[in-house]
Amino acid sequence: EGQRVEVNLLTSALSALTNQASAHLLTGVVPQATGNAHPSIVPYALYDAADRPMVLAVGNDRQFAALATALDLPGLATDDRFATNAARVANAVELEATLNSVLKQKSAQHWADLLAEVGVPCGPVNSIADAFDLAQRVGPGATVDVEGLRQVANPIGLSATPPTYRSRPPKLGG
């Protein structure tokens, strides 16, 4: 049986603030801007590789140890300043400087491939063209051709009533 589906844009945006929203609602503290960095996990931010930025999302001590080994910094994971996430958060500036100095030596894709092998979540920052190419390579396309015009595909897959594309947008000036 069908039903009405409503998606409120403001509530959706607030819902996407997962950690920050929950932290505020539970503590009453208004979070400060952190840019692309995570407020309570380090390293979990953008870093500079030789060719472009990349993101590291190291969520636990095991992943941090794997990162340190892969970057050929074996003592980093046992250093008291970085051995636990709490210590890494307290010493984030120093840790991030160390990581950036190593990551700048090779391409983001090099690091992404190497770190994926050892279970460290990471990846290059893609341009929009790179993002569409990636989407085409890894799964259902993010684009659809409608009457010779390439467009963004509907991201919602419905098994019984998949999206259809009956006509393209009007031509410029027509």
Coordinates of C-alpha atoms in Angstrom, one line a residue:
E1 CA 0.0 0.0 0.0
G2 CA 1.3 3.4 -0.9
Q3 CA 2.0 6.2 1.6
R4 CA 3.0 9.8 1.5
V5 CA 6.7 10.4 1.9
E6 CA 7.9 13.8 3.1
V7 CA 11.5 14.8 3.5
N8 CA 12.2 18.1 5.3
L9 CA 15.4 19.7 4.1
L10 CA 16.3 21.4 7.4
T11 CA 15.7 18.3 9.5
S12 CA 17.7 16.2 6.9
A13 CA 20.6 18.6 7.2
L14 CA 20.5 18.5 11.0
S15 CA 20.3 14.7 10.9
A16 CA 23.4 14.7 8.8
L17 CA 25.3 16.4 11.6
T18 CA 25.3 13.1 13.4
N19 CA 28.1 13.5 16.0
Q20 CA 27.9 17.2 16.4
A21 CA 24.1 17.2 16.7
S22 CA 24.1 14.4 19.2
A23 CA 26.9 15.9 21.3
H24 CA 25.0 19.2 21.5
L25 CA 21.6 17.6 22.4
L26 CA 23.2 15.4 25.1
T27 CA 25.5 18.1 26.7
G28 CA 24.0 21.4 25.7
V29 CA 27.5 22.5 24.5
V30 CA 27.5 24.3 21.1
P31 CA 30.2 22.7 19.0
Q32 CA 32.8 24.9 17.4
A33 CA 33.7 24.8 13.8
T34 CA 36.3 22.1 13.0
G35 CA 36.5 22.3 9.2
N36 CA 37.0 18.8 7.8
A37 CA 38.4 17.4 11.0
H38 CA 36.5 15.2 13.5
P39 CA 36.1 16.9 16.9
S40 CA 37.0 13.8 18.9
I41 CA 38.9 11.4 16.7
V42 CA 42.4 11.9 15.4
P43 CA 43.6 11.4 12.7
Y44 CA 40.2 12.0 11.0
A45 CA 40.6 14.9 8.6
L46 CA 42.1 16.1 5.3
Y47 CA 45.8 15.7 4.8
D48 CA 48.1 16.8 1.9
A49 CA 49.5 14.2 -0.4
A50 CA 52.0 15.0 -3.1
D51 CA 49.3 15.6 -5.8
R52 CA 46.1 16.5 -3.9
P53 CA 44.4 16.3 -0.6
M54 CA 43.2 13.0 0.9
V55 CA 41.1 12.0 3.9
L56 CA 42.1 9.7 6.7
A57 CA 39.4 8.3 8.9
V58 CA 41.3 6.4 11.6
G59 CA 38.7 5.5 14.1
N60 CA 40.5 3.3 16.6
D61 CA 43.9 2.3 18.0
R62 CA 44.3 -0.8 15.8
Q63 CA 43.8 1.3 12.7
F64 CA 46.3 3.9 14.0
A65 CA 48.9 1.2 14.5
A66 CA 48.3 -0.1 11.0
L67 CA 48.6 3.5 9.7
A68 CA 51.9 4.0 11.5
T69 CA 53.4 0.8 10.2
A70 CA 52.2 1.5 6.6
L71 CA 53.8 5.0 6.7
D72 CA 57.0 3.5 8.0
L73 CA 56.6 5.3 11.4
P74 CA 56.6 2.2 13.6
G75 CA 57.3 4.1 16.9
L76 CA 54.4 6.4 16.4
A77 CA 51.7 4.0 17.7
T78 CA 53.6 3.3 20.9
D79 CA 54.6 6.9 21.5
D80 CA 52.7 8.1 24.7
R81 CA 51.6 11.2 22.8
F82 CA 49.8 9.2 20.2
A83 CA 49.2 5.7 21.7
T84 CA 45.5 6.3 22.4
N85 CA 42.8 8.4 20.7
A86 CA 42.6 10.7 23.7
A87 CA 46.4 11.3 23.5
R88 CA 46.1 11.9 19.8
V89 CA 43.3 14.4 20.3
A90 CA 45.4 16.2 22.9
N91 CA 48.5 16.2 20.6
A92 CA 46.6 16.6 17.3
V93 CA 48.7 19.5 15.9
E94 CA 52.0 17.7 16.3
L95 CA 50.6 14.4 15.0
E96 CA 49.0 16.0 11.9
A97 CA 52.3 17.8 11.1
T98 CA 54.1 14.4 11.2
L99 CA 51.5 12.8 9.1
N100 CA 51.5 15.6 6.5
S101 CA 55.3 15.5 6.2
V102 CA 55.2 11.8 5.2
L103 CA 52.0 11.9 3.1
K104 CA 53.3 14.8 1.0
Q105 CA 56.0 12.4 -0.4
K106 CA 53.6 10.3 -2.6
S107 CA 50.3 10.6 -4.4
A108 CA 47.0 10.3 -2.7
Q109 CA 46.1 7.3 -4.8
H110 CA 49.4 5.6 -3.7
W111 CA 48.4 6.1 0.0
A112 CA 44.8 5.1 -0.6
D113 CA 45.9 1.8 -2.2
L114 CA 48.5 1.1 0.5
L115 CA 46.2 1.9 3.4
A116 CA 43.2 0.1 2.0
E117 CA 45.3 -3.1 2.1
V118 CA 45.9 -2.7 5.9
G119 CA 42.3 -1.7 6.7
V120 CA 42.8 2.1 7.2
P121 CA 39.8 4.1 5.9
C122 CA 41.1 6.8 3.5
G123 CA 40.8 8.1 0.0
P124 CA 41.8 10.9 -2.3
V125 CA 39.6 14.0 -2.5
N126 CA 37.9 13.8 -5.8
S127 CA 36.9 16.6 -8.2
I128 CA 33.4 16.3 -9.4
A129 CA 34.6 14.7 -12.6
D130 CA 36.6 12.1 -10.6
A131 CA 33.5 11.5 -8.4
F132 CA 31.4 10.7 -11.5
D133 CA 34.1 8.5 -12.9
L134 CA 34.3 6.6 -9.6
A135 CA 30.6 6.1 -9.5
Q136 CA 30.6 4.7 -13.0
R137 CA 33.4 2.2 -12.1
V138 CA 32.0 0.9 -8.8
G139 CA 28.3 0.5 -9.3
P140 CA 25.2 1.7 -10.9
G141 CA 25.9 4.8 -12.9
A142 CA 25.3 8.2 -11.3
T143 CA 24.3 9.5 -14.7
V144 CA 21.6 8.7 -17.3
D145 CA 21.4 9.6 -21.0
V146 CA 18.1 11.2 -21.9
E147 CA 17.6 12.1 -25.5
G148 CA 21.4 12.6 -25.9
L149 CA 21.8 14.7 -22.8
R150 CA 23.8 13.3 -19.9
Q151 CA 22.1 14.1 -16.6
V152 CA 22.5 13.2 -13.0
A153 CA 20.5 10.0 -12.3
N154 CA 18.0 9.6 -9.5
P155 CA 19.9 8.2 -6.5
I156 CA 16.9 6.3 -5.2
G157 CA 16.5 2.7 -6.4
L158 CA 13.0 1.3 -6.2
S159 CA 12.6 -2.4 -7.0
A160 CA 8.9 -2.2 -8.0
T161 CA 8.8 1.3 -9.6
P162 CA 12.3 2.3 -10.7
P163 CA 12.7 5.9 -11.9
T164 CA 12.0 6.6 -15.5
Y165 CA 13.3 9.4 -17.6
R166 CA 10.7 10.4 -20.2
S167 CA 12.1 13.7 -21.5
R168 CA 15.1 15.9 -21.2
P169 CA 15.0 19.4 -19.9
P170 CA 14.1 22.1 -22.5
K171 CA 16.9 23.3 -24.7
L172 CA 18.4 26.7 -23.9
G173 CA 16.3 29.4 -25.3
G174 CA 13.5 27.0 -26.4

